[in-house]
Short mmCIF file of C-alpha atoms and ligand atoms in Angstrom, two decimals:
data_model
loop_
_atom_site.label_atom_id
_atom_site.label_comp_id
_atom_site.label_asym_id
_atom_site.label_seq_id
_atom_site.Cartn_x
_atom_site.Cartn_y
_atom_site.Cartn_z
CA UNK K 121 0.00 0.00 0.00
CA UNK K 122 1.28 3.42 -0.83
CA UNK K 123 0.10 6.87 0.11
CA UNK K 124 0.73 8.31 -3.34
CA UNK K 125 -2.86 9.33 -3.83
CA UNK K 126 -2.74 11.83 -1.00
CA UNK K 127 0.36 13.56 -2.31
CA UNK K 128 -1.26 15.20 -5.30
CA UNK K 129 -0.98 18.93 -4.99
CA UNK K 130 -4.13 20.96 -5.32
CA UNK K 131 -4.25 23.31 -8.26
CA UNK K 132 -6.82 25.66 -9.63
CA UNK K 133 -9.48 27.62 -7.79
CA UNK K 134 -10.84 26.39 -4.46
CA UNK K 135 -13.85 24.14 -4.69
CA UNK K 136 -16.11 26.37 -2.67
CA UNK K 137 -16.11 30.00 -3.54
CA UNK K 138 -18.30 32.56 -1.86
CA UNK K 139 -20.52 33.33 -4.78
CA UNK K 140 -23.55 34.10 -2.67
CA UNK K 141 -23.98 37.06 -0.39
CA UNK K 142 -23.29 36.50 3.26
CA UNK K 143 -26.32 35.08 4.98
CA UNK K 144 -26.23 34.66 8.71
CA UNK K 145 -29.05 32.17 8.73
CA UNK K 146 -27.32 29.81 6.32
CA UNK K 147 -25.97 27.42 8.94
CA UNK K 148 -27.92 28.70 11.88
CA UNK K 149 -31.64 28.30 11.87
CA UNK K 150 -32.07 28.71 15.60
CA UNK K 151 -35.03 30.55 17.00
CA UNK K 152 -32.81 33.26 18.44
CA UNK K 153 -31.21 34.04 15.09
CA UNK K 154 -34.60 34.14 13.45
CA UNK K 155 -35.88 36.49 16.10
CA UNK K 156 -32.92 38.79 15.74
CA UNK K 157 -33.20 38.73 11.96
CA UNK K 158 -36.82 39.79 12.15
CA UNK K 159 -36.07 42.80 14.35
CA UNK K 160 -37.10 46.13 12.93
CA UNK K 161 -34.56 48.73 13.86
CA UNK K 162 -36.61 51.87 14.34
CA UNK K 163 -36.48 55.10 16.29
CA UNK K 164 -32.83 55.66 15.54
CA UNK K 165 -30.91 57.76 13.03
CA UNK K 166 -29.75 56.27 9.75
CA UNK K 167 -26.20 55.80 10.99
CA UNK K 168 -27.21 54.00 14.16
CA UNK K 169 -29.62 51.86 12.17
CA UNK K 170 -26.77 50.87 9.89
CA UNK K 171 -24.64 49.95 12.88
CA UNK K 172 -27.33 47.79 14.44
CA UNK K 173 -28.29 46.26 11.09
CA UNK K 174 -24.66 45.39 10.59
CA UNK K 175 -24.46 43.73 13.99
CA UNK K 176 -27.57 41.72 13.17
CA UNK K 177 -26.26 40.68 9.79
CA UNK K 178 -22.91 39.49 11.07
CA UNK K 179 -24.30 37.95 14.22
CA UNK K 180 -22.64 40.44 16.51
CA UNK K 181 -26.02 41.46 17.89
CA UNK K 182 -26.50 40.57 21.51
CA UNK K 183 -30.07 41.08 22.68
CA UNK K 184 -30.64 42.55 26.12
CA UNK K 185 -31.54 40.05 28.78
CA UNK K 186 -32.73 42.68 31.25
CA UNK K 187 -34.00 46.21 30.54
CA UNK K 188 -31.34 48.89 30.62
CA UNK K 189 -31.50 52.27 32.31
CA UNK K 190 -32.66 55.06 30.02
CA UNK K 191 -30.22 57.98 30.00
CA UNK K 192 -33.12 60.46 29.91
CA UNK K 193 -35.74 59.31 32.41
CA UNK K 194 -33.38 57.02 34.34
CA UNK K 195 -35.97 54.28 34.38
CA UNK K 196 -35.10 50.75 33.43
CA UNK K 197 -37.18 51.15 30.35
CA UNK K 198 -34.71 50.49 27.53
CA UNK K 199 -35.64 47.13 26.17
CA UNK K 200 -33.50 47.02 23.06
CA UNK K 201 -29.84 46.24 22.87
CA UNK K 202 -27.54 49.16 21.99
CA UNK K 203 -30.26 51.72 22.63
CA UNK K 204 -29.46 54.34 25.25
CA UNK K 205 -32.85 56.00 25.45
CA UNK K 206 -36.25 54.43 25.90
CA UNK K 207 -38.80 54.66 23.13
CA UNK K 208 -40.97 57.19 24.97
CA UNK K 209 -38.11 59.56 25.77
CA UNK K 210 -36.66 59.30 22.27
CA UNK K 211 -40.03 60.19 20.81
CA UNK K 212 -40.61 62.96 23.34
CA UNK K 213 -37.26 64.60 22.73
CA UNK K 214 -37.23 63.79 19.03
CA UNK K 215 -33.82 62.18 19.23
CA UNK K 216 -32.16 59.02 18.07
CA UNK K 217 -32.69 56.32 20.68
CA UNK K 218 -29.12 55.15 20.30
CA UNK K 219 -26.81 58.14 19.97
CA UNK K 220 -29.27 60.66 21.41
CA UNK K 221 -28.66 63.19 18.64
CA UNK K 222 -31.35 65.22 16.96
CA UNK K 223 -31.11 63.66 13.54
CA UNK K 224 -33.57 62.38 11.02
CA UNK K 225 -35.07 59.36 12.66
CA UNK K 226 -35.68 56.25 10.66
CA UNK K 227 -39.34 55.49 10.99
CA UNK K 228 -40.69 52.03 11.10
CA UNK K 229 -41.91 50.73 7.81
CA UNK K 230 -45.44 51.88 7.27
CA UNK K 231 -48.15 49.65 6.00
CA UNK K 232 -47.43 48.12 2.67
CA UNK K 233 -49.92 48.78 -0.10
CA UNK K 234 -51.06 45.21 0.26
CA UNK K 235 -51.68 45.48 4.00
CA UNK K 236 -53.48 48.74 3.56
CA UNK K 237 -55.72 47.27 0.87
CA UNK K 238 -56.59 44.30 3.03
CA UNK K 239 -57.39 46.55 5.98
CA UNK K 240 -59.53 48.69 3.74
CA UNK K 241 -61.51 45.77 2.43
CA UNK K 242 -61.92 44.52 5.98
CA UNK K 243 -63.35 47.89 6.90
CA UNK K 244 -65.68 47.84 3.93
CA UNK K 245 -66.90 44.42 4.98
CA UNK K 246 -67.57 45.68 8.49
CA UNK K 247 -69.41 48.69 7.14
CA UNK K 248 -71.66 46.45 5.10
CA UNK K 249 -72.67 44.66 8.29
CA UNK K 250 -73.62 47.87 10.04
CA UNK K 251 -77.16 49.22 9.97
CA UNK K 252 -77.58 52.17 7.60
CA UNK K 253 -77.70 54.80 10.36
CA UNK K 254 -74.56 53.62 12.10
CA UNK K 255 -72.76 53.43 8.78
CA UNK K 256 -73.63 57.04 8.02
CA UNK K 257 -72.46 58.16 11.45
CA UNK K 258 -69.21 56.30 10.94
CA UNK K 259 -68.62 57.82 7.51
CA UNK K 260 -69.45 61.29 8.80
CA UNK K 261 -67.05 60.97 11.73
CA UNK K 262 -64.39 59.64 9.40
CA UNK K 263 -64.90 62.55 7.01
CA UNK K 264 -64.56 64.98 9.90
CA UNK K 265 -61.36 63.30 10.94
CA UNK K 266 -62.68 62.38 14.35
CA UNK K 267 -61.02 59.01 14.31
CA UNK K 268 -57.53 59.49 15.67
CA UNK K 269 -56.23 56.60 13.57
CA UNK K 270 -57.46 57.93 10.26
CA UNK K 271 -56.91 61.57 11.14
CA UNK K 272 -53.28 61.43 10.16
CA UNK K 273 -53.40 64.83 8.48
CA UNK K 274 -54.31 66.53 11.75
CA UNK K 275 -51.62 64.62 13.61
CA UNK K 276 -49.02 65.75 11.09
CA UNK K 277 -49.94 69.38 11.59
CA UNK K 278 -49.61 69.08 15.36
CA UNK K 279 -46.20 67.52 15.02
CA UNK K 280 -44.84 70.22 12.75
CA UNK K 281 -46.07 72.92 15.12
CA UNK K 282 -44.29 71.27 17.98
CA UNK K 283 -41.09 71.01 16.00
CA UNK K 284 -41.01 74.71 15.17
CA UNK K 285 -41.68 75.59 18.79
CA UNK K 286 -38.86 73.43 19.99
CA UNK K 287 -36.51 74.86 17.38
CA UNK K 288 -37.29 78.42 18.44
CA UNK K 289 -36.79 77.53 22.06
CA UNK K 290 -33.43 75.93 21.56
CA UNK K 291 -32.28 78.86 19.43
CA UNK K 292 -33.27 81.22 22.22
CA UNK K 293 -31.45 79.16 24.76
CA UNK K 294 -28.27 79.21 22.71
CA UNK K 295 -28.40 82.92 21.88
ZN1 ZN O 90 -36.74 57.16 29.14
ZN1 ZN O 91 -28.09 57.80 16.16
#
């Protein structure tokens, strides 16, 4: 018996080249990885979102096991890893929940057209079930924007007013 066979030197390209994009779930289908992969990184600025997304992608993301102390309200209300500020405080101060800076905050993905359509048809179905009078009342209230959920236009106006106020205040404080 000889060991000649094993002595052949390898030539040419390696058998397995990374042709596909890196996928962290390729060899790991655990529940934890799935959970982390499905996280929506919201309430932070674009840069912080990139950082957290990167950590998720390359499995560097370590979820919090216990809530962390918020740097604003000092309550143990931070439930997401890498965030410094709780959701309420970040919203209230209009800052990134990670770096705490007043930047453009990445909003959570809104409803997709599909989801919106299905909700709409659901609503239409419900309306059909209502007696005529109730349906009219509903439509009237909706038209008047008395439903907080559908009155997004009014909510937007309120928000922009608040923003300008805050801007003026901070300018005054500085000057
Ligand atoms: Zn807080
Ligand atoms: Zn940030």
